């Protein structure tokens, strides 16, 4: 085996092992949160279609004609800033970054809740007590708990149990799509190339767009994220689910691109 490949696999093994230790440490919390996790069986009832679109926030999203989307929307993070008029209401809204719950982005979450009061929110269960205390206005709130090692196609993605510790919120959205039983999961706005620019770029305007991570660390994170996508593809294949990448110029190569779909939904 190539030495670099061996090192990469070793890194993933260490990541998985460390989270196995973490799961042992958090076992009391796993027992304590069982009732909250069992409520996640209700997530499936929000599903209205066999197709869903996972919405990342890359610049390419600005060229998508949302009126052409025929399926459910799983939004992420600051999607509300892109859909400022609230026209394209998401079916699900995934947020995992702690900044939205106990950090500087709490005002964003308040605005999201105001803009989409009837949307189903899937939030980071690590912060469930703080969320329930600070945001009692959440009408449809559910919680995912993610410390079950690295993503592997051999692990069952069940939101009533502890999920793998995935690398970003798009991964969380894909897990949700797989759990809810969508037959087709389509990625939009998942450009996966921010490391190639000296500035962070989103589909919405942002005054503070300076990069915050050094290149070496960011590329390492990208490698783990790309590996996670590979595992999702294997999992989806085993379940008979199609995951398609419909993001123009995306660098995610784990899923097939659907050129006909891209021609249909872009301006």
PDB file of C-alpha atoms in Angstrom:
ATOM      1  CA  UNK A   1       0.000   0.000   0.000  1.00  0.00           C
ATOM      2  CA  UNK A   2       1.175   3.513  -0.815  1.00  0.00           C
ATOM      3  CA  UNK A   3       2.752   5.172   2.249  1.00  0.00           C
ATOM      4  CA  UNK A   4       0.545   8.255   1.957  1.00  0.00           C
ATOM      5  CA  UNK A   5      -2.562   6.070   1.689  1.00  0.00           C
ATOM      6  CA  UNK A   6      -1.394   4.128   4.714  1.00  0.00           C
ATOM      7  CA  UNK A   7      -0.953   7.363   6.675  1.00  0.00           C
ATOM      8  CA  UNK A   8      -4.395   8.557   5.616  1.00  0.00           C
ATOM      9  CA  UNK A   9      -5.999   5.301   6.746  1.00  0.00           C
ATOM     10  CA  UNK A  10      -4.082   5.495  10.009  1.00  0.00           C
ATOM     11  CA  UNK A  11      -5.419   9.003  10.636  1.00  0.00           C
ATOM     12  CA  UNK A  12      -8.972   7.768  10.090  1.00  0.00           C
ATOM     13  CA  UNK A  13      -8.359   4.836  12.415  1.00  0.00           C
ATOM     14  CA  UNK A  14      -7.057   7.138  15.145  1.00  0.00           C
ATOM     15  CA  UNK A  15     -10.094   9.392  14.660  1.00  0.00           C
ATOM     16  CA  UNK A  16     -12.430   6.417  14.966  1.00  0.00           C
ATOM     17  CA  UNK A  17     -10.615   5.016  18.000  1.00  0.00           C
ATOM     18  CA  UNK A  18     -10.624   8.362  19.824  1.00  0.00           C
ATOM     19  CA  UNK A  19     -14.373   8.641  19.290  1.00  0.00           C
ATOM     20  CA  UNK A  20     -14.839   5.112  20.596  1.00  0.00           C
ATOM     21  CA  UNK A  21     -13.209   6.285  23.819  1.00  0.00           C
ATOM     22  CA  UNK A  22     -15.387   9.394  23.735  1.00  0.00           C
ATOM     23  CA  UNK A  23     -18.495   7.248  23.385  1.00  0.00           C
ATOM     24  CA  UNK A  24     -17.526   5.311  26.507  1.00  0.00           C
ATOM     25  CA  UNK A  25     -17.039   8.566  28.397  1.00  0.00           C
ATOM     26  CA  UNK A  26     -20.388   9.865  27.179  1.00  0.00           C
ATOM     27  CA  UNK A  27     -22.297   6.669  27.862  1.00  0.00           C
ATOM     28  CA  UNK A  28     -24.272   8.268  30.750  1.00  0.00           C
ATOM     29  CA  UNK A  29     -25.290  11.047  28.352  1.00  0.00           C
ATOM     30  CA  UNK A  30     -26.265   8.453  25.751  1.00  0.00           C
ATOM     31  CA  UNK A  31     -28.657   6.878  28.267  1.00  0.00           C
ATOM     32  CA  UNK A  32     -29.968  10.257  29.418  1.00  0.00           C
ATOM     33  CA  UNK A  33     -30.800  11.423  25.871  1.00  0.00           C
ATOM     34  CA  UNK A  34     -32.599   8.264  24.781  1.00  0.00           C
ATOM     35  CA  UNK A  35     -36.064   9.823  25.019  1.00  0.00           C
ATOM     36  CA  UNK A  36     -34.986  12.821  22.918  1.00  0.00           C
ATOM     37  CA  UNK A  37     -33.487  10.540  20.285  1.00  0.00           C
ATOM     38  CA  UNK A  38     -36.557   8.302  20.167  1.00  0.00           C
ATOM     39  CA  UNK A  39     -38.599  11.326  19.082  1.00  0.00           C
ATOM     40  CA  UNK A  40     -36.590  11.323  15.849  1.00  0.00           C
ATOM     41  CA  UNK A  41     -38.860   8.595  14.494  1.00  0.00           C
ATOM     42  CA  UNK A  42     -41.235  11.512  13.801  1.00  0.00           C
ATOM     43  CA  UNK A  43     -38.812  13.046  11.265  1.00  0.00           C
ATOM     44  CA  UNK A  44     -40.020  10.765   8.498  1.00  0.00           C
ATOM     45  CA  UNK A  45     -43.538  12.216   8.641  1.00  0.00           C
ATOM     46  CA  UNK A  46     -42.249  15.578   7.376  1.00  0.00           C
ATOM     47  CA  UNK A  47     -41.057  13.965   4.150  1.00  0.00           C
ATOM     48  CA  UNK A  48     -43.310  14.954   1.228  1.00  0.00           C
ATOM     49  CA  UNK A  49     -41.439  13.519  -1.741  1.00  0.00           C
ATOM     50  CA  UNK A  50     -39.064  10.723  -2.721  1.00  0.00           C
ATOM     51  CA  UNK A  51     -36.519  13.317  -3.826  1.00  0.00           C
ATOM     52  CA  UNK A  52     -34.678  15.866  -1.722  1.00  0.00           C
ATOM     53  CA  UNK A  53     -32.149  18.594  -2.392  1.00  0.00           C
ATOM     54  CA  UNK A  54     -29.325  19.165   0.084  1.00  0.00           C
ATOM     55  CA  UNK A  55     -28.548  22.882  -0.070  1.00  0.00           C
ATOM     56  CA  UNK A  56     -24.964  23.925   0.576  1.00  0.00           C
ATOM     57  CA  UNK A  57     -24.159  27.622   0.401  1.00  0.00           C
ATOM     58  CA  UNK A  58     -21.467  27.781  -2.267  1.00  0.00           C
ATOM     59  CA  UNK A  59     -21.489  30.605  -4.857  1.00  0.00           C
ATOM     60  CA  UNK A  60     -22.929  28.298  -7.536  1.00  0.00           C
ATOM     61  CA  UNK A  61     -26.269  28.320  -5.693  1.00  0.00           C
ATOM     62  CA  UNK A  62     -26.905  31.827  -7.040  1.00  0.00           C
ATOM     63  CA  UNK A  63     -27.376  30.310 -10.514  1.00  0.00           C
ATOM     64  CA  UNK A  64     -30.000  27.741  -9.455  1.00  0.00           C
ATOM     65  CA  UNK A  65     -33.602  28.298 -10.500  1.00  0.00           C
ATOM     66  CA  UNK A  66     -35.388  27.118  -7.355  1.00  0.00           C
ATOM     67  CA  UNK A  67     -38.734  27.177  -9.152  1.00  0.00           C
ATOM     68  CA  UNK A  68     -37.493  24.138 -11.073  1.00  0.00           C
ATOM     69  CA  UNK A  69     -36.831  22.021  -7.987  1.00  0.00           C
ATOM     70  CA  UNK A  70     -39.332  19.193  -7.685  1.00  0.00           C
ATOM     71  CA  UNK A  71     -38.773  17.735  -4.267  1.00  0.00           C
ATOM     72  CA  UNK A  72     -38.094  18.515  -0.616  1.00  0.00           C
ATOM     73  CA  UNK A  73     -35.408  20.957   0.483  1.00  0.00           C
ATOM     74  CA  UNK A  74     -32.930  20.247   3.272  1.00  0.00           C
ATOM     75  CA  UNK A  75     -31.378  23.619   4.072  1.00  0.00           C
ATOM     76  CA  UNK A  76     -28.236  24.276   6.088  1.00  0.00           C
ATOM     77  CA  UNK A  77     -26.695  27.032   8.204  1.00  0.00           C
ATOM     78  CA  UNK A  78     -27.401  30.532   6.823  1.00  0.00           C
ATOM     79  CA  UNK A  79     -29.652  29.473   3.958  1.00  0.00           C
ATOM     80  CA  UNK A  80     -32.173  32.052   5.193  1.00  0.00           C
ATOM     81  CA  UNK A  81     -29.865  34.829   3.964  1.00  0.00           C
ATOM     82  CA  UNK A  82     -29.970  33.405   0.450  1.00  0.00           C
ATOM     83  CA  UNK A  83     -33.755  32.984   0.556  1.00  0.00           C
ATOM     84  CA  UNK A  84     -34.267  36.394   2.171  1.00  0.00           C
ATOM     85  CA  UNK A  85     -37.906  36.637   1.039  1.00  0.00           C
ATOM     86  CA  UNK A  86     -38.756  33.223   2.462  1.00  0.00           C
ATOM     87  CA  UNK A  87     -40.132  32.021  -0.870  1.00  0.00           C
ATOM     88  CA  UNK A  88     -38.453  28.612  -0.941  1.00  0.00           C
ATOM     89  CA  UNK A  89     -39.361  27.193   2.428  1.00  0.00           C
ATOM     90  CA  UNK A  90     -37.209  24.199   3.377  1.00  0.00           C
ATOM     91  CA  UNK A  91     -38.761  20.950   4.532  1.00  0.00           C
ATOM     92  CA  UNK A  92     -35.872  20.410   6.927  1.00  0.00           C
ATOM     93  CA  UNK A  93     -33.263  22.800   8.294  1.00  0.00           C
ATOM     94  CA  UNK A  94     -29.996  21.312   9.614  1.00  0.00           C
ATOM     95  CA  UNK A  95     -27.686  23.294  11.903  1.00  0.00           C
ATOM     96  CA  UNK A  96     -24.814  21.717  13.845  1.00  0.00           C
ATOM     97  CA  UNK A  97     -22.330  24.559  14.475  1.00  0.00           C
ATOM     98  CA  UNK A  98     -22.302  25.479  18.172  1.00  0.00           C
ATOM     99  CA  UNK A  99     -21.992  29.192  17.265  1.00  0.00           C
ATOM    100  CA  UNK A 100     -25.723  29.173  16.419  1.00  0.00           C
ATOM    101  CA  UNK A 101     -26.613  27.953  19.893  1.00  0.00           C
ATOM    102  CA  UNK A 102     -24.043  29.304  22.344  1.00  0.00           C
ATOM    103  CA  UNK A 103     -21.900  31.621  20.238  1.00  0.00           C
ATOM    104  CA  UNK A 104     -21.960  34.679  18.026  1.00  0.00           C
ATOM    105  CA  UNK A 105     -24.499  33.342  15.523  1.00  0.00           C
ATOM    106  CA  UNK A 106     -27.446  33.076  17.933  1.00  0.00           C
ATOM    107  CA  UNK A 107     -29.110  36.079  16.279  1.00  0.00           C
ATOM    108  CA  UNK A 108     -28.973  34.171  13.000  1.00  0.00           C
ATOM    109  CA  UNK A 109     -30.881  31.282  14.530  1.00  0.00           C
ATOM    110  CA  UNK A 110     -33.530  33.666  15.876  1.00  0.00           C
ATOM    111  CA  UNK A 111     -34.002  35.100  12.389  1.00  0.00           C
ATOM    112  CA  UNK A 112     -34.169  31.614  10.864  1.00  0.00           C
ATOM    113  CA  UNK A 113     -36.880  30.569  13.309  1.00  0.00           C
ATOM    114  CA  UNK A 114     -38.849  33.717  12.565  1.00  0.00           C
ATOM    115  CA  UNK A 115     -38.572  33.209   8.807  1.00  0.00           C
ATOM    116  CA  UNK A 116     -39.500  29.504   8.823  1.00  0.00           C
ATOM    117  CA  UNK A 117     -41.762  28.822  11.828  1.00  0.00           C
ATOM    118  CA  UNK A 118     -43.275  25.672  10.307  1.00  0.00           C
ATOM    119  CA  UNK A 119     -40.045  24.065   9.097  1.00  0.00           C
ATOM    120  CA  UNK A 120     -38.663  20.970  10.812  1.00  0.00           C
ATOM    121  CA  UNK A 121     -35.341  21.780  12.492  1.00  0.00           C
ATOM    122  CA  UNK A 122     -32.654  19.148  13.104  1.00  0.00           C
ATOM    123  CA  UNK A 123     -30.112  20.584  15.528  1.00  0.00           C
ATOM    124  CA  UNK A 124     -26.973  19.502  17.343  1.00  0.00           C
ATOM    125  CA  UNK A 125     -28.058  17.492  20.368  1.00  0.00           C
ATOM    126  CA  UNK A 126     -24.894  18.397  22.247  1.00  0.00           C
ATOM    127  CA  UNK A 127     -26.520  21.776  22.899  1.00  0.00           C
ATOM    128  CA  UNK A 128     -30.131  20.639  23.367  1.00  0.00           C
ATOM    129  CA  UNK A 129     -30.501  22.075  26.922  1.00  0.00           C
ATOM    130  CA  UNK A 130     -29.205  25.505  25.852  1.00  0.00           C
ATOM    131  CA  UNK A 131     -31.357  25.494  22.709  1.00  0.00           C
ATOM    132  CA  UNK A 132     -34.537  24.621  24.580  1.00  0.00           C
ATOM    133  CA  UNK A 133     -33.852  27.336  27.141  1.00  0.00           C
ATOM    134  CA  UNK A 134     -32.905  30.128  24.733  1.00  0.00           C
ATOM    135  CA  UNK A 135     -35.215  29.303  21.814  1.00  0.00           C
ATOM    136  CA  UNK A 136     -38.576  28.178  23.212  1.00  0.00           C
ATOM    137  CA  UNK A 137     -40.224  29.375  19.997  1.00  0.00           C
ATOM    138  CA  UNK A 138     -38.995  26.294  18.097  1.00  0.00           C
ATOM    139  CA  UNK A 139     -42.178  24.425  17.169  1.00  0.00           C
ATOM    140  CA  UNK A 140     -40.674  21.477  15.320  1.00  0.00           C
ATOM    141  CA  UNK A 141     -37.262  20.824  16.822  1.00  0.00           C
ATOM    142  CA  UNK A 142     -35.336  17.540  16.813  1.00  0.00           C
ATOM    143  CA  UNK A 143     -31.791  16.671  17.832  1.00  0.00           C
ATOM    144  CA  UNK A 144     -29.019  14.550  16.367  1.00  0.00           C
ATOM    145  CA  UNK A 145     -26.179  13.194  18.497  1.00  0.00           C
ATOM    146  CA  UNK A 146     -22.939  12.542  16.637  1.00  0.00           C
ATOM    147  CA  UNK A 147     -19.986  10.931  18.398  1.00  0.00           C
ATOM    148  CA  UNK A 148     -20.019   7.382  17.020  1.00  0.00           C
ATOM    149  CA  UNK A 149     -16.620   7.510  15.329  1.00  0.00           C
ATOM    150  CA  UNK A 150     -15.913   8.304  11.700  1.00  0.00           C
ATOM    151  CA  UNK A 151     -18.521   7.754   9.001  1.00  0.00           C
ATOM    152  CA  UNK A 152     -18.439   4.216   7.628  1.00  0.00           C
ATOM    153  CA  UNK A 153     -20.702   2.580   5.089  1.00  0.00           C
ATOM    154  CA  UNK A 154     -21.005  -0.343   7.525  1.00  0.00           C
ATOM    155  CA  UNK A 155     -22.667   1.767  10.232  1.00  0.00           C
ATOM    156  CA  UNK A 156     -26.427   2.129  10.303  1.00  0.00           C
ATOM    157  CA  UNK A 157     -27.556   5.745  10.050  1.00  0.00           C
ATOM    158  CA  UNK A 158     -30.344   5.816  12.605  1.00  0.00           C
ATOM    159  CA  UNK A 159     -31.260   9.144  14.211  1.00  0.00           C
ATOM    160  CA  UNK A 160     -32.667   7.333  17.255  1.00  0.00           C
ATOM    161  CA  UNK A 161     -29.106   6.191  17.988  1.00  0.00           C
ATOM    162  CA  UNK A 162     -25.709   7.890  18.184  1.00  0.00           C
ATOM    163  CA  UNK A 163     -24.612   8.871  14.677  1.00  0.00           C
ATOM    164  CA  UNK A 164     -21.108   9.078  13.192  1.00  0.00           C
ATOM    165  CA  UNK A 165     -19.155  12.272  13.838  1.00  0.00           C
ATOM    166  CA  UNK A 166     -19.305  13.742  10.335  1.00  0.00           C
ATOM    167  CA  UNK A 167     -17.231  16.687   9.136  1.00  0.00           C
ATOM    168  CA  UNK A 168     -19.763  19.339   8.149  1.00  0.00           C
ATOM    169  CA  UNK A 169     -23.441  20.224   8.004  1.00  0.00           C
ATOM    170  CA  UNK A 170     -23.880  18.967   4.421  1.00  0.00           C
ATOM    171  CA  UNK A 171     -22.898  15.522   5.692  1.00  0.00           C
ATOM    172  CA  UNK A 172     -25.508  15.895   8.414  1.00  0.00           C
ATOM    173  CA  UNK A 173     -28.103  16.712   5.738  1.00  0.00           C
ATOM    174  CA  UNK A 174     -27.141  13.648   3.711  1.00  0.00           C
ATOM    175  CA  UNK A 175     -27.504  11.452   6.805  1.00  0.00           C
ATOM    176  CA  UNK A 176     -30.954  12.936   7.366  1.00  0.00           C
ATOM    177  CA  UNK A 177     -31.947  12.256   3.763  1.00  0.00           C
ATOM    178  CA  UNK A 178     -30.813   8.654   4.024  1.00  0.00           C
ATOM    179  CA  UNK A 179     -32.582   8.145   7.344  1.00  0.00           C
ATOM    180  CA  UNK A 180     -35.857   9.615   6.064  1.00  0.00           C
ATOM    181  CA  UNK A 181     -35.906   7.194   3.159  1.00  0.00           C
ATOM    182  CA  UNK A 182     -35.476   9.495   0.158  1.00  0.00           C
ATOM    183  CA  UNK A 183     -34.851   7.531  -3.012  1.00  0.00           C
ATOM    184  CA  UNK A 184     -32.920  10.370  -4.645  1.00  0.00           C
ATOM    185  CA  UNK A 185     -30.677  12.867  -2.855  1.00  0.00           C
ATOM    186  CA  UNK A 186     -29.314  15.769  -4.898  1.00  0.00           C
ATOM    187  CA  UNK A 187     -26.512  18.116  -3.850  1.00  0.00           C
ATOM    188  CA  UNK A 188     -26.778  21.802  -4.740  1.00  0.00           C
ATOM    189  CA  UNK A 189     -24.431  24.600  -3.718  1.00  0.00           C
ATOM    190  CA  UNK A 190     -21.834  22.058  -2.596  1.00  0.00           C
ATOM    191  CA  UNK A 191     -18.919  23.642  -4.441  1.00  0.00           C
ATOM    192  CA  UNK A 192     -16.265  22.068  -2.186  1.00  0.00           C
ATOM    193  CA  UNK A 193     -13.526  24.399  -3.402  1.00  0.00           C
ATOM    194  CA  UNK A 194     -13.190  27.287  -0.944  1.00  0.00           C
ATOM    195  CA  UNK A 195      -9.539  26.373  -0.353  1.00  0.00           C
ATOM    196  CA  UNK A 196      -8.779  27.565  -3.894  1.00  0.00           C
ATOM    197  CA  UNK A 197      -9.555  31.191  -3.026  1.00  0.00           C
ATOM    198  CA  UNK A 198      -7.974  33.737  -0.705  1.00  0.00           C
ATOM    199  CA  UNK A 199     -11.482  34.635   0.496  1.00  0.00           C
ATOM    200  CA  UNK A 200     -14.470  32.682   1.713  1.00  0.00           C
ATOM    201  CA  UNK A 201     -17.290  32.750  -0.831  1.00  0.00           C
ATOM    202  CA  UNK A 202     -20.973  32.044  -0.252  1.00  0.00           C
ATOM    203  CA  UNK A 203     -24.166  32.410  -2.256  1.00  0.00           C
ATOM    204  CA  UNK A 204     -25.044  35.441  -0.133  1.00  0.00           C
ATOM    205  CA  UNK A 205     -23.159  38.678   0.483  1.00  0.00           C
ATOM    206  CA  UNK A 206     -20.904  38.683   3.522  1.00  0.00           C
ATOM    207  CA  UNK A 207     -18.841  41.670   4.602  1.00  0.00           C
ATOM    208  CA  UNK A 208     -16.410  39.540   6.601  1.00  0.00           C
ATOM    209  CA  UNK A 209     -15.242  36.883   4.150  1.00  0.00           C
ATOM    210  CA  UNK A 210     -11.593  36.456   5.097  1.00  0.00           C
ATOM    211  CA  UNK A 211     -10.369  32.884   5.349  1.00  0.00           C
ATOM    212  CA  UNK A 212      -9.986  31.726   8.918  1.00  0.00           C
ATOM    213  CA  UNK A 213      -8.080  28.445   8.476  1.00  0.00           C
ATOM    214  CA  UNK A 214      -4.474  27.953   7.351  1.00  0.00           C
ATOM    215  CA  UNK A 215      -4.205  26.066   4.073  1.00  0.00           C
ATOM    216  CA  UNK A 216      -2.538  22.952   5.479  1.00  0.00           C
ATOM    217  CA  UNK A 217      -5.226  22.389   8.087  1.00  0.00           C
ATOM    218  CA  UNK A 218      -8.075  23.218   5.708  1.00  0.00           C
ATOM    219  CA  UNK A 219      -6.853  20.730   3.115  1.00  0.00           C
ATOM    220  CA  UNK A 220      -6.583  18.071   5.794  1.00  0.00           C
ATOM    221  CA  UNK A 221     -10.206  18.755   6.763  1.00  0.00           C
ATOM    222  CA  UNK A 222     -11.192  18.562   3.101  1.00  0.00           C
ATOM    223  CA  UNK A 223      -9.535  15.146   2.790  1.00  0.00           C
ATOM    224  CA  UNK A 224     -11.564  13.804   5.707  1.00  0.00           C
ATOM    225  CA  UNK A 225     -14.751  15.334   4.282  1.00  0.00           C
ATOM    226  CA  UNK A 226     -14.075  13.789   0.853  1.00  0.00           C
ATOM    227  CA  UNK A 227     -13.528  10.382   2.442  1.00  0.00           C
ATOM    228  CA  UNK A 228     -16.819  10.770   4.286  1.00  0.00           C
ATOM    229  CA  UNK A 229     -18.595  11.405   0.958  1.00  0.00           C
ATOM    230  CA  UNK A 230     -17.057   8.186  -0.399  1.00  0.00           C
ATOM    231  CA  UNK A 231     -18.538   6.270   2.530  1.00  0.00           C
ATOM    232  CA  UNK A 232     -21.947   7.877   1.967  1.00  0.00           C
ATOM    233  CA  UNK A 233     -21.879   6.722  -1.641  1.00  0.00           C
ATOM    234  CA  UNK A 234     -21.140   3.123  -0.596  1.00  0.00           C
ATOM    235  CA  UNK A 235     -23.921   3.284   2.005  1.00  0.00           C
ATOM    236  CA  UNK A 236     -26.400   4.700  -0.520  1.00  0.00           C
ATOM    237  CA  UNK A 237     -25.522   2.018  -3.070  1.00  0.00           C
ATOM    238  CA  UNK A 238     -26.201  -0.677  -0.488  1.00  0.00           C
ATOM    239  CA  UNK A 239     -29.585   0.914   0.297  1.00  0.00           C
ATOM    240  CA  UNK A 240     -30.579   1.386  -3.337  1.00  0.00           C
ATOM    241  CA  UNK A 241     -30.522   5.187  -2.980  1.00  0.00           C
ATOM    242  CA  UNK A 242     -29.212   7.580  -5.642  1.00  0.00           C
ATOM    243  CA  UNK A 243     -27.027  10.468  -4.478  1.00  0.00           C
ATOM    244  CA  UNK A 244     -26.400  12.865  -7.348  1.00  0.00           C
ATOM    245  CA  UNK A 245     -24.171  15.926  -7.499  1.00  0.00           C
ATOM    246  CA  UNK A 246     -25.921  18.721  -9.389  1.00  0.00           C
ATOM    247  CA  UNK A 247     -23.521  21.467  -8.267  1.00  0.00           C
ATOM    248  CA  UNK A 248     -21.792  23.205 -11.148  1.00  0.00           C
ATOM    249  CA  UNK A 249     -17.984  22.903 -10.970  1.00  0.00           C
ATOM    250  CA  UNK A 250     -18.144  20.992  -7.697  1.00  0.00           C
ATOM    251  CA  UNK A 251     -14.996  19.091  -6.753  1.00  0.00           C
ATOM    252  CA  UNK A 252     -16.895  16.349  -4.914  1.00  0.00           C
ATOM    253  CA  UNK A 253     -16.258  13.283  -7.078  1.00  0.00           C
ATOM    254  CA  UNK A 254     -17.917  10.644  -4.891  1.00  0.00           C
ATOM    255  CA  UNK A 255     -21.294  10.867  -6.634  1.00  0.00           C
ATOM    256  CA  UNK A 256     -22.266  10.892 -10.306  1.00  0.00           C
ATOM    257  CA  UNK A 257     -23.095  14.225 -11.924  1.00  0.00           C
ATOM    258  CA  UNK A 258     -26.470  14.541 -13.599  1.00  0.00           C
ATOM    259  CA  UNK A 259     -25.913  16.783 -16.633  1.00  0.00           C
ATOM    260  CA  UNK A 260     -29.559  16.724 -17.739  1.00  0.00           C
ATOM    261  CA  UNK A 261     -30.726  17.799 -14.306  1.00  0.00           C
ATOM    262  CA  UNK A 262     -28.120  20.572 -14.191  1.00  0.00           C
ATOM    263  CA  UNK A 263     -29.266  21.835 -17.579  1.00  0.00           C
ATOM    264  CA  UNK A 264     -32.831  21.939 -16.255  1.00  0.00           C
ATOM    265  CA  UNK A 265     -32.330  23.767 -12.945  1.00  0.00           C
ATOM    266  CA  UNK A 266     -29.699  26.387 -13.765  1.00  0.00           C
ATOM    267  CA  UNK A 267     -30.523  29.762 -15.277  1.00  0.00           C
TER     268      UNK A 267
END
